[in-house]
PDB file of C-alpha atoms and ligand atoms in Angstrom:
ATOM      1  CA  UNK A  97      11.149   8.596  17.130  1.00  0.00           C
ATOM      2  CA  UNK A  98       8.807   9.653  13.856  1.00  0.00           C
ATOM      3  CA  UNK A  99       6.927   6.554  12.415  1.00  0.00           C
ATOM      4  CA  UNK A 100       4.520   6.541   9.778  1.00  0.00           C
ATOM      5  CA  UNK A 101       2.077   4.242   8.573  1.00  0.00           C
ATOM      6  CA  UNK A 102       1.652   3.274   4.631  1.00  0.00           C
ATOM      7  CA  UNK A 103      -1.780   1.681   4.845  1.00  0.00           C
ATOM      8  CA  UNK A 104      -3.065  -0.248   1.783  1.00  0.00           C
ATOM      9  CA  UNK A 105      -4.659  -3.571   0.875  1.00  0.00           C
ATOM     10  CA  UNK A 106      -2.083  -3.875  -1.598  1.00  0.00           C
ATOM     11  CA  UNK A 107      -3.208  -6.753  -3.222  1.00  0.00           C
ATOM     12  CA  UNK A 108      -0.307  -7.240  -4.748  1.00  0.00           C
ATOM     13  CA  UNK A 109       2.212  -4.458  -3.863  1.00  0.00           C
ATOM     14  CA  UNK A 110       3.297  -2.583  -6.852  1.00  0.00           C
ATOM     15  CA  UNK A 111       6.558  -1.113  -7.837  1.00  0.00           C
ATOM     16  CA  UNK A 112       4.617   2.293  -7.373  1.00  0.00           C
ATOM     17  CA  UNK A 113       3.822   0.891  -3.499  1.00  0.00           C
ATOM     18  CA  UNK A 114       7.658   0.103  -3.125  1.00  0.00           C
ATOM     19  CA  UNK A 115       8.785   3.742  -4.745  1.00  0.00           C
ATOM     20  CA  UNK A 116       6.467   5.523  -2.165  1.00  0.00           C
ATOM     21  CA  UNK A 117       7.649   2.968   0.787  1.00  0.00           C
ATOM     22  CA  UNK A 118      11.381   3.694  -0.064  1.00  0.00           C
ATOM     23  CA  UNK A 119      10.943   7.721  -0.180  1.00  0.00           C
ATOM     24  CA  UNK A 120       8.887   7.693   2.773  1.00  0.00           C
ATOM     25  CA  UNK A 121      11.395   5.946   4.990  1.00  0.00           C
ATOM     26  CA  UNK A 122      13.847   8.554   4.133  1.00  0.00           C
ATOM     27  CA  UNK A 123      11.866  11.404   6.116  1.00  0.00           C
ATOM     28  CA  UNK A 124      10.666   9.084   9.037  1.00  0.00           C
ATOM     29  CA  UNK A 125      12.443   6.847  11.548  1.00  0.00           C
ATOM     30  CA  UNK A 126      10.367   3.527  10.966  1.00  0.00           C
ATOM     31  CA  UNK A 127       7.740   2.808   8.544  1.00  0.00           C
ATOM     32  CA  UNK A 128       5.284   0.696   9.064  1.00  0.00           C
ATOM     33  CA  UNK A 129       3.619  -1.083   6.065  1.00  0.00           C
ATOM     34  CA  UNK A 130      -0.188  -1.896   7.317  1.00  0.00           C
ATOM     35  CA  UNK A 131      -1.942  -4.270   5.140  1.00  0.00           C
ATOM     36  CA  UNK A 132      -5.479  -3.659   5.893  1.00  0.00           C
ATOM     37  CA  UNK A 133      -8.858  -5.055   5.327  1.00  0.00           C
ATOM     38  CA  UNK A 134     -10.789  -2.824   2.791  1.00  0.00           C
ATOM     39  CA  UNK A 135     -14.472  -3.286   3.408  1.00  0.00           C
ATOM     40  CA  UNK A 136     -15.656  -2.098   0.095  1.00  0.00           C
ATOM     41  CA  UNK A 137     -13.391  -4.198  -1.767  1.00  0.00           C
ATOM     42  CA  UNK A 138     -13.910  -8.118  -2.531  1.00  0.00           C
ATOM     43  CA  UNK A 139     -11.307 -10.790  -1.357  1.00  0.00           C
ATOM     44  CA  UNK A 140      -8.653 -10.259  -2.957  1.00  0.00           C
ATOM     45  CA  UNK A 141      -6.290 -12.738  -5.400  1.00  0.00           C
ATOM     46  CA  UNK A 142      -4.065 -13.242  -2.730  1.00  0.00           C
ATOM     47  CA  UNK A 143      -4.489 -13.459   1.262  1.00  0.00           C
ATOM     48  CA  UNK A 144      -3.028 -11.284   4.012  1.00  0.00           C
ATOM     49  CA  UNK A 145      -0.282 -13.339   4.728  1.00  0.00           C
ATOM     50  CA  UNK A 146       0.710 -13.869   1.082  1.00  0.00           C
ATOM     51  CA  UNK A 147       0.794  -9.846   0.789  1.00  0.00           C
ATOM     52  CA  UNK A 148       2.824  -9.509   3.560  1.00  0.00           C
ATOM     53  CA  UNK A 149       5.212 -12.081   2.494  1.00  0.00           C
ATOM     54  CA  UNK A 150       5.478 -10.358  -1.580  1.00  0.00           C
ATOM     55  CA  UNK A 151       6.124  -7.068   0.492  1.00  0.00           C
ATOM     56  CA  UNK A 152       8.928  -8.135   2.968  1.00  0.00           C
ATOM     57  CA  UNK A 153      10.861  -9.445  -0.019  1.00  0.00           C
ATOM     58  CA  UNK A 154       9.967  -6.358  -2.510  1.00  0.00           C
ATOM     59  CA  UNK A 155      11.253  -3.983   0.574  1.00  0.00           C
ATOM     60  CA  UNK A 156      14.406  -5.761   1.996  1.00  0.00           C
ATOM     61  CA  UNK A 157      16.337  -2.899   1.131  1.00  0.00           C
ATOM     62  CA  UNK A 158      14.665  -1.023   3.199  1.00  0.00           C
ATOM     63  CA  UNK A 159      16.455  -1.320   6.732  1.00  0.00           C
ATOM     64  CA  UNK A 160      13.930   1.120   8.874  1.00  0.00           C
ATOM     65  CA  UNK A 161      10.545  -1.029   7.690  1.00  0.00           C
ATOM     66  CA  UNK A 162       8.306  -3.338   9.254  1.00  0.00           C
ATOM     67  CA  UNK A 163       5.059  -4.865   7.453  1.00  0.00           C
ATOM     68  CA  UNK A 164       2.017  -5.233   9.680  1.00  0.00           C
ATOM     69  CA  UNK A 165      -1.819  -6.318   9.348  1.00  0.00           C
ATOM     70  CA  UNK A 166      -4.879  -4.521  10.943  1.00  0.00           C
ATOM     71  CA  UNK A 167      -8.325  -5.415  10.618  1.00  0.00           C
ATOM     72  CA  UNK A 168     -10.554  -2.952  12.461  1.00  0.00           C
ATOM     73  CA  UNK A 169      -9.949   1.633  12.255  1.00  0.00           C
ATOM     74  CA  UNK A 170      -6.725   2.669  10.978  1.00  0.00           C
ATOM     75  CA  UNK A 171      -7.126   4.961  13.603  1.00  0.00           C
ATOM     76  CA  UNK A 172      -7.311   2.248  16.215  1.00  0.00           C
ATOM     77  CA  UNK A 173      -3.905   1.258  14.898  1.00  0.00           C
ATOM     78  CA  UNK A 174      -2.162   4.515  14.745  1.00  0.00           C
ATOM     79  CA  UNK A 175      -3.305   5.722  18.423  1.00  0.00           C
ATOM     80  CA  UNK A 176      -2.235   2.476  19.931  1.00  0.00           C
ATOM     81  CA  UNK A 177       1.012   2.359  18.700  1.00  0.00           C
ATOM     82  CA  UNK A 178       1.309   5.785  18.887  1.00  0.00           C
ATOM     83  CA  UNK A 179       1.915   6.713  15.259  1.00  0.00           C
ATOM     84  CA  UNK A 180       1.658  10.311  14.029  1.00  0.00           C
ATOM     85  CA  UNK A 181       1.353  10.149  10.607  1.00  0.00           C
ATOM     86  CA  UNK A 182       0.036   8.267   7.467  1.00  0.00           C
ATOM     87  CA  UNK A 183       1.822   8.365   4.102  1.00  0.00           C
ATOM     88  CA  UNK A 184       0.430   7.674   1.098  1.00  0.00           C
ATOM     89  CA  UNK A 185       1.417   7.896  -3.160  1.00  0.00           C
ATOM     90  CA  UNK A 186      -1.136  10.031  -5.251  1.00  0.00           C
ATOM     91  CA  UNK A 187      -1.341   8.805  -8.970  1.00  0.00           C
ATOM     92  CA  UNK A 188      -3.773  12.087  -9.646  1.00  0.00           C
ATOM     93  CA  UNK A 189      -7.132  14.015  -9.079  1.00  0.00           C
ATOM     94  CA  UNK A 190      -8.793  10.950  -8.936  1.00  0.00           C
ATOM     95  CA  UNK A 191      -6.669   9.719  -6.044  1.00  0.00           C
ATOM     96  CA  UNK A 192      -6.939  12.960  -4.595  1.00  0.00           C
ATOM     97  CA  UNK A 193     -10.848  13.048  -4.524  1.00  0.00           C
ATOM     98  CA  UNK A 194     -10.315   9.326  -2.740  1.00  0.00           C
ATOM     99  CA  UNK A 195      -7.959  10.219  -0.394  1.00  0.00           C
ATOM    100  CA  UNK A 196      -9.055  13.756   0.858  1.00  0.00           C
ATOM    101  CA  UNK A 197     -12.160  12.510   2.868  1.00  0.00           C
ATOM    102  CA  UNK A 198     -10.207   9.683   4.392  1.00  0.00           C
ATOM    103  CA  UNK A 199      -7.782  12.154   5.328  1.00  0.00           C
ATOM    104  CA  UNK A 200      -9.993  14.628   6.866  1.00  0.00           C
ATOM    105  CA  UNK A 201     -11.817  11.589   8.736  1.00  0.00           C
ATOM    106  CA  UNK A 202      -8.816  10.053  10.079  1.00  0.00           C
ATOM    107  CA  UNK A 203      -7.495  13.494  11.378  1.00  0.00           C
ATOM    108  CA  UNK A 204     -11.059  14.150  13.245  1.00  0.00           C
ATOM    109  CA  UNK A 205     -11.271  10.906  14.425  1.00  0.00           C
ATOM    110  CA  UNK A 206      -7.697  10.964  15.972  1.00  0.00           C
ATOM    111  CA  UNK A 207      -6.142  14.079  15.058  1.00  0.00           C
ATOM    112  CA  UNK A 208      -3.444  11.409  12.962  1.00  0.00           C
ATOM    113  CA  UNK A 209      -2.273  13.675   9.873  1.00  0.00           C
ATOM    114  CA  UNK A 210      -2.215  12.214   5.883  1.00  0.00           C
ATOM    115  CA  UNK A 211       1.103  12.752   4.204  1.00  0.00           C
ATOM    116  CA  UNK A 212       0.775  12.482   0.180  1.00  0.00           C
ATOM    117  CA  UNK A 213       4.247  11.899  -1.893  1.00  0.00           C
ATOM    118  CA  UNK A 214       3.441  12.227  -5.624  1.00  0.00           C
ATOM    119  CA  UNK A 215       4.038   9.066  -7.319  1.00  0.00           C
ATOM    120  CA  UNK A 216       6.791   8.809  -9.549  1.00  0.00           C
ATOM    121  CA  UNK A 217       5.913   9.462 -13.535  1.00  0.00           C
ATOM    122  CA  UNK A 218       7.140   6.165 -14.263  1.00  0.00           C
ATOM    123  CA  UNK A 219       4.684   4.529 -11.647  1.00  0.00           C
ATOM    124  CA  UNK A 220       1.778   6.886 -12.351  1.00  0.00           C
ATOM    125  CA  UNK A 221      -0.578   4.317 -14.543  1.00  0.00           C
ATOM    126  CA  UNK A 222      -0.096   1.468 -12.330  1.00  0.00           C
ATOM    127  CA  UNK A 223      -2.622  -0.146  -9.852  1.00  0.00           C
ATOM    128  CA  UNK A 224      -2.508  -3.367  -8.078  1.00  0.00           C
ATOM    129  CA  UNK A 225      -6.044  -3.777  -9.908  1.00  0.00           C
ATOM    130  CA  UNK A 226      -5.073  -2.793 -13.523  1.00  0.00           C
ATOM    131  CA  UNK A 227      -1.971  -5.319 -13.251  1.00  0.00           C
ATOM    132  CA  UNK A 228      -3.903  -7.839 -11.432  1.00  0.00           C
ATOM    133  CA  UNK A 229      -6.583  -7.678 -15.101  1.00  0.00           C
ATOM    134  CA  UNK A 230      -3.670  -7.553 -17.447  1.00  0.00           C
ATOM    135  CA  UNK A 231      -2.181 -10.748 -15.708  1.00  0.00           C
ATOM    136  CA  UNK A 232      -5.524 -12.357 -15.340  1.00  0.00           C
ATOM    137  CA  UNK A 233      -5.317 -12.281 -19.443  1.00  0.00           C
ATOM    138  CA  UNK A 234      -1.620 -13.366 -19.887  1.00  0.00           C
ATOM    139  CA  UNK A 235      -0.251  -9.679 -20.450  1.00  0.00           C
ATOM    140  CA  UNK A 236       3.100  -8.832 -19.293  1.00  0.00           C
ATOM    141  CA  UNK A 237       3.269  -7.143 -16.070  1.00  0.00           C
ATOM    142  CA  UNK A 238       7.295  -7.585 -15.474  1.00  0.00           C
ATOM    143  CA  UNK A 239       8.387  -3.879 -14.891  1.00  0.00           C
ATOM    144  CA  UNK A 240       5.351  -2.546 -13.124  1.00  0.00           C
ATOM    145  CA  UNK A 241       5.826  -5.063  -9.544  1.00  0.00           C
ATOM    146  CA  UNK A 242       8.487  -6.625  -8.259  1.00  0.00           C
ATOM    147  CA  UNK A 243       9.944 -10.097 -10.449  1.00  0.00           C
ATOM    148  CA  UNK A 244       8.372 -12.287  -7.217  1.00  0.00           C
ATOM    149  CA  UNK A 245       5.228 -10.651  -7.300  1.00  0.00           C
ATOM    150  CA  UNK A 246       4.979 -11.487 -10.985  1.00  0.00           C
ATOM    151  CA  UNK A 247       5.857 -15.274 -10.072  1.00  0.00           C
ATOM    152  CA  UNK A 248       3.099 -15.332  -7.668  1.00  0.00           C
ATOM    153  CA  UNK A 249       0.102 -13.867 -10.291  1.00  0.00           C
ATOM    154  CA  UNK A 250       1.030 -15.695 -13.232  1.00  0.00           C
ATOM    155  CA  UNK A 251       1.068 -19.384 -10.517  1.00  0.00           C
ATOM    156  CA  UNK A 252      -2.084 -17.832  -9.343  1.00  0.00           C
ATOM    157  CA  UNK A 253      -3.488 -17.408 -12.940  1.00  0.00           C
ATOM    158  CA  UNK A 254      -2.106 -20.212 -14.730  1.00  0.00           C
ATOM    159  CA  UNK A 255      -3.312 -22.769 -11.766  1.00  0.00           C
TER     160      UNK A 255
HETATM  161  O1  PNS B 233      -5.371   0.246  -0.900  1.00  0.00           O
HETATM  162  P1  PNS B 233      -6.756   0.720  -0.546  1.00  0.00           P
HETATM  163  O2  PNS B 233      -7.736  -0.440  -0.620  1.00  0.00           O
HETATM  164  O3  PNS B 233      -7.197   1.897  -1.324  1.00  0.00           O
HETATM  165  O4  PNS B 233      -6.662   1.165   0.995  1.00  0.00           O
HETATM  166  C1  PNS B 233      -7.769   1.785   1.639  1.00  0.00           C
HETATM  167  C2  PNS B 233      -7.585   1.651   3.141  1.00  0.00           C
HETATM  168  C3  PNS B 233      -7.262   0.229   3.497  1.00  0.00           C
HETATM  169  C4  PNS B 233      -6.483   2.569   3.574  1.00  0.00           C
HETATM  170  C5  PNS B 233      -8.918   2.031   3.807  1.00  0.00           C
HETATM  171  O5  PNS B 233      -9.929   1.202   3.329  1.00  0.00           O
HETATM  172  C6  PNS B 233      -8.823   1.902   5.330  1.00  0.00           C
HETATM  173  O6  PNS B 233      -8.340   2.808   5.950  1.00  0.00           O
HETATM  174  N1  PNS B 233      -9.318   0.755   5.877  1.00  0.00           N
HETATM  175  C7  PNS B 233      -9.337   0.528   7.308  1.00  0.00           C
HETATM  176  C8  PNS B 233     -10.742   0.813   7.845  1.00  0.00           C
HETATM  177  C9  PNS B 233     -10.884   2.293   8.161  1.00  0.00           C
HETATM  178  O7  PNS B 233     -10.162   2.860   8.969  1.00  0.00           O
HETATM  179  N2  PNS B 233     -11.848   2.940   7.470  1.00  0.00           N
HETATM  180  C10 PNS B 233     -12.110   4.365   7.618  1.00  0.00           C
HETATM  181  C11 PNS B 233     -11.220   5.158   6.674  1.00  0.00           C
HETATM  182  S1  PNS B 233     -11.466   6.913   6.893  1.00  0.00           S
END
């Protein structure tokens, strides 16, 4: 059985997240969604289990997904449960210049190899950051994450 990991602090998932989730669990068996603990991020607007939550509903079409947490080496994770592979969207260069060295580390450290699926044109501008500002302000993010996810940042903003 091939299973691949979409790691991500996802804070909240995107419709960009869900595009790469959906095309990824059409060349692997099971695909596990790992929400993760970035350490050179801030706490986020919403907490783990609130992530997890916005992503089980945004990926219920999904049959061959399950939505996890980690908090230590994604490489911890992978070798344990005996996952081969990590998948991930790139936007562009920039992405690329982030990824790459996590890439190369998580291969040395476990030998675990980094799948990239371009994101989708329509997806290409959007980050969980950029709609999380635009929100924050009262701009419309409806479109760019999933209807719920919107719910949850404008209750979050408006509170
Ligand atoms: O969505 P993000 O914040 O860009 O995701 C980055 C993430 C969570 C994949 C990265 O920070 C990560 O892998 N965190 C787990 C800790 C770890 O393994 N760090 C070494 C990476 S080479």
């Amino acid at each position: 059985m091939t299973k691949a990991v979409c790691p991500g602090s996802f804070d909240p998932v995107t419709n960009g997240h869900v595009d790469i989730f959906t095309r990824a669990a059409k060349s692997f068996d099971e695909i596990i969604v790992l929400v993760t603990a970035n350490p050179n991020k801030q706490s986020g607007l919403f907490n783990i289990e609130e992530r997890m939550d916005m992503i089980r509903q945004a990926t219920s079409h999904i049959p061959n997904i399950k939505v996890d947490t980690w908090g230590g080496l994604l490489v911890d994770y992978t070798t344990a449960n005996h996952v081969g592979a990590l998948v991930k969207g790139l936007r562009s260069s920039l992405d690329y210049d982030y990824e790459l060295p996590m890439a190369q580390m998580n291969r040395r450290l476990s030998g675990v190899d980094t799948f990239f699926l371009m994101t989708d044109e329509k997806y290409g501008y959007i980050s969980s950051s950029l709609c999380k500002e635009v929100a924050k302000y009262g701009g419309d993010v409806s479109g760019l994450v999933p209807d719920h996810v919107v719910e949850a940042m404008n209750a979050k903003f408006r509170k």
